[in-house]
Tab-separated table of C-alpha atoms in Angstrom:
chain	number	residue	atom	x	y	z
A	1	ASP	CA	-7.613	-42.912	-57.750
A	2	ASP	CA	-4.451	-43.475	-55.759
A	3	VAL	CA	-2.778	-46.828	-55.440
A	4	ARG	CA	-0.391	-47.397	-52.582
A	5	ILE	CA	2.182	-50.096	-52.672
A	6	LYS	CA	4.110	-51.153	-49.626
A	7	ALA	CA	7.225	-53.247	-50.015
A	8	HIS	CA	9.364	-54.923	-47.421
A	9	PHE	CA	12.707	-56.444	-48.298
A	10	ILE	CA	14.031	-59.471	-46.497
A	11	PRO	CA	17.658	-58.930	-45.530
A	12	THR	CA	20.168	-61.308	-47.067
A	13	CYS	CA	23.898	-61.891	-47.136
A	14	SER	CA	26.311	-62.279	-50.047
A	15	GLU	CA	26.286	-65.570	-51.915
A	16	VAL	CA	29.366	-67.775	-51.926
A	17	VAL	CA	30.002	-70.699	-54.276
A	18	LEU	CA	32.354	-73.654	-53.937
A	19	SER	CA	33.827	-74.018	-57.430
A	20	ALA	CA	36.287	-76.812	-56.569
A	21	PRO	CA	36.379	-79.636	-55.856
A	22	LEU	CA	33.415	-80.856	-57.847
A	23	ASP	CA	30.651	-82.883	-56.209
A	24	ASN	CA	31.501	-86.576	-55.731
A	25	TRP	CA	35.239	-85.910	-55.468
A	26	VAL	CA	37.516	-88.786	-54.434
A	27	TYR	CA	40.732	-88.327	-52.467
A	28	ASN	CA	42.707	-91.577	-52.493
A	29	ARG	CA	46.346	-92.595	-52.032
A	30	ASP	CA	47.246	-91.572	-55.596
A	31	ALA	CA	45.865	-88.069	-55.024
A	32	ALA	CA	47.198	-87.754	-51.467
A	33	TYR	CA	50.855	-88.707	-51.832
A	34	ASN	CA	53.713	-87.813	-54.154
A	35	LEU	CA	56.342	-90.404	-55.106
A	36	ASP	CA	58.703	-88.945	-52.472
A	37	GLY	CA	56.082	-89.473	-49.736
A	38	SER	CA	55.122	-85.801	-49.365
A	39	THR	CA	51.421	-84.991	-49.312
A	40	ASN	CA	49.166	-83.240	-51.839
A	41	PRO	CA	46.322	-81.209	-50.347
A	42	LEU	CA	42.789	-81.098	-51.715
A	43	THR	CA	42.270	-77.580	-53.090
A	44	ILE	CA	38.964	-75.921	-52.218
A	45	ASN	CA	38.038	-72.810	-54.233
A	46	MET	CA	35.371	-70.260	-53.315
A	47	ILE	CA	33.973	-67.663	-55.721
A	48	GLY	CA	30.863	-65.541	-56.260
A	49	PHE	CA	31.028	-63.558	-53.013
A	50	ASN	CA	30.816	-59.774	-52.763
A	51	THR	CA	32.822	-58.059	-50.023
A	52	THR	CA	31.138	-54.734	-50.864
A	53	PHE	CA	27.730	-56.256	-50.081
A	54	ALA	CA	26.050	-54.182	-47.350
A	55	SER	CA	26.904	-55.599	-43.912
A	56	PHE	CA	29.194	-58.370	-45.290
A	57	GLU	CA	31.477	-59.656	-42.521
A	58	LYS	CA	33.072	-63.037	-43.262
A	59	ILE	CA	33.088	-66.436	-44.944
A	60	ASP	CA	33.573	-69.615	-42.919
A	61	LEU	CA	34.844	-72.716	-44.726
A	62	GLU	CA	33.629	-75.879	-42.985
A	63	TYR	CA	33.682	-79.649	-43.371
A	64	ARG	CA	32.223	-82.679	-41.642
A	65	LEU	CA	32.098	-86.434	-41.884
A	66	ALA	CA	28.788	-86.994	-43.697
A	67	SER	CA	27.428	-89.029	-40.780
A	68	SER	CA	28.235	-86.273	-38.253
A	69	PRO	CA	25.788	-83.550	-37.239
A	70	ASN	CA	28.636	-81.131	-36.424
A	71	TRP	CA	30.586	-78.942	-38.832
A	72	THR	CA	34.287	-78.209	-38.246
A	73	ARG	CA	35.612	-74.789	-39.230
A	74	LEU	CA	38.725	-74.901	-41.402
A	75	GLN	CA	39.270	-71.207	-42.081
A	76	THR	CA	37.508	-67.861	-41.713
A	77	TYR	CA	37.993	-65.146	-44.320
A	78	TYR	CA	37.154	-61.592	-43.226
A	79	GLY	CA	35.794	-58.961	-45.586
A	80	ASN	CA	37.690	-55.982	-44.175
A	81	GLN	CA	40.581	-55.065	-41.905
A	82	GLU	CA	38.343	-53.966	-39.018
A	83	PHE	CA	36.625	-57.372	-38.760
A	84	TYR	CA	39.961	-59.166	-39.167
A	85	ASP	CA	41.613	-57.074	-36.413
A	86	GLU	CA	38.689	-57.768	-34.074
A	87	ALA	CA	38.988	-61.522	-34.688
A	88	GLU	CA	42.730	-61.374	-34.103
A	89	ALA	CA	42.207	-59.428	-30.853
A	90	ASN	CA	39.818	-62.208	-29.765
A	91	SER	CA	42.585	-64.779	-30.426
A	92	GLU	CA	40.706	-66.484	-33.249
A	93	THR	CA	42.837	-68.911	-35.225
A	94	ASN	CA	42.830	-69.885	-38.901
A	95	ILE	CA	41.790	-66.452	-40.134
A	96	SER	CA	42.634	-64.482	-43.284
A	97	LEU	CA	41.718	-61.187	-44.867
A	98	ILE	CA	39.946	-61.450	-48.243
A	99	SER	CA	42.186	-59.842	-50.868
A	100	SER	CA	40.908	-61.299	-54.149
A	101	ALA	CA	37.742	-62.463	-55.903
A	102	THR	CA	38.739	-66.128	-55.487
A	103	LEU	CA	39.654	-67.853	-52.255
A	104	ALA	CA	41.691	-71.053	-52.254
A	105	TYR	CA	42.191	-73.332	-49.271
A	106	SER	CA	44.533	-76.331	-49.193
A	107	LEU	CA	42.967	-79.111	-47.125
A	108	ASP	CA	45.777	-81.538	-46.253
A	109	ILE	CA	43.633	-84.584	-45.550
A	110	ALA	CA	46.593	-86.978	-45.247
A	111	THR	CA	48.380	-84.819	-42.657
A	112	LEU	CA	45.134	-84.335	-40.696
A	113	LYS	CA	44.756	-88.140	-40.752
A	114	LEU	CA	41.033	-87.951	-41.484
A	115	GLN	CA	39.393	-91.359	-41.389
A	116	ASP	CA	38.134	-92.906	-44.605
A	117	GLY	CA	34.550	-92.063	-45.399
A	118	TYR	CA	32.237	-89.584	-47.059
A	119	TYR	CA	32.760	-85.915	-46.250
A	120	GLU	CA	30.840	-82.725	-46.903
A	121	ILE	CA	32.322	-79.278	-47.507
A	122	ARG	CA	30.460	-75.961	-47.413
A	123	ALA	CA	31.090	-72.228	-47.235
A	124	LYS	CA	28.947	-69.897	-45.166
A	125	SER	CA	28.910	-66.113	-45.533
A	126	SER	CA	27.820	-64.058	-42.527
A	127	CYS	CA	26.668	-60.458	-42.367
A	128	THR	CA	26.326	-58.037	-39.474
A	129	ASN	CA	22.525	-57.895	-40.021
A	130	ASP	CA	22.325	-61.451	-38.571
A	131	THR	CA	21.856	-63.108	-41.955
A	132	GLU	CA	23.914	-65.799	-43.588
A	133	PHE	CA	24.150	-67.604	-46.894
A	134	ILE	CA	25.179	-71.253	-47.024
A	135	SER	CA	26.640	-72.605	-50.259
A	136	ASP	CA	25.589	-75.865	-51.835
A	137	VAL	CA	27.241	-78.725	-49.970
A	138	ILE	CA	29.929	-80.581	-51.929
A	139	THR	CA	30.216	-84.271	-51.034
A	140	GLY	CA	33.222	-86.471	-51.605
A	141	ARG	CA	35.041	-89.539	-50.362
A	142	VAL	CA	38.342	-89.994	-48.568
A	143	ASP	CA	39.862	-93.430	-49.218
A	144	LEU	CA	43.494	-93.502	-48.060
A	145	ASN	CA	43.620	-97.159	-47.029
A	146	SER	CA	44.695	-99.535	-49.773
A	147	PRO	CA	42.960	-102.910	-50.034
A	148	GLN	CA	44.754	-105.598	-48.007
A	149	LYS	CA	44.896	-109.299	-48.797
A	150	PHE	CA	42.394	-111.159	-46.647
A	151	GLY	CA	42.520	-114.887	-46.030
A	152	THR	CA	44.528	-117.459	-47.958
A	153	PRO	CA	44.861	-117.292	-51.750
A	154	LEU	CA	43.619	-120.292	-53.702
A	155	PRO	CA	44.848	-122.778	-54.723
A	156	ILE	CA	46.308	-123.338	-51.253
A	157	ASP	CA	49.214	-125.459	-52.528
A	158	GLY	CA	50.287	-122.586	-54.816
A	159	ILE	CA	50.018	-124.736	-57.945
A	160	LEU	CA	47.258	-123.908	-60.399
A	161	GLY	CA	45.940	-127.076	-61.970
A	162	ALA	CA	43.440	-127.664	-64.756
A	163	GLY	CA	39.914	-126.789	-63.632
A	164	GLU	CA	41.066	-124.801	-60.567
A	165	ASP	CA	40.328	-121.137	-59.999
A	166	LEU	CA	42.843	-118.548	-58.885
A	167	ARG	CA	41.285	-116.590	-56.003
A	168	VAL	CA	42.504	-113.810	-53.735
A	169	GLY	CA	40.286	-112.052	-51.195
A	170	PHE	CA	40.665	-108.424	-50.120
A	171	ASN	CA	39.285	-106.529	-47.140
A	172	GLU	CA	37.495	-104.004	-49.361
């Protein structure tokens, strides 16, 4: 007896993993600014991709405000010189050629003046066979506004007497 087996493989694209920041990251004033007032970017690291993967083209790094349906591209990393040159000829901006097994992007949230809120970051690899791989989404919070005094502190006369409470209200 003969047994025939027929197999069909579903095309895929190279994986990509966001290794930093970790999920539930927080970017506040302490993280954003140095003592001299200069800014510290949030470092985003990508690993686990394979540029020798058949049909591998690029990795797009993207972010969005968690309440937004739209992703914003931060940077595109191309797997070879031919794809990079084509992107450059098409006047694409924020592009790089992949030259190592780890990619690092410095997201300067303070300079971009992103509003406070929850943000999502992802990486997406694309291949010429019309497939893509989307990394796990990393969620974090931007909180660059310090709490501000709200209302009048108690006691109103500024003198704390026996049995009185000291109270100060803040906007957050």
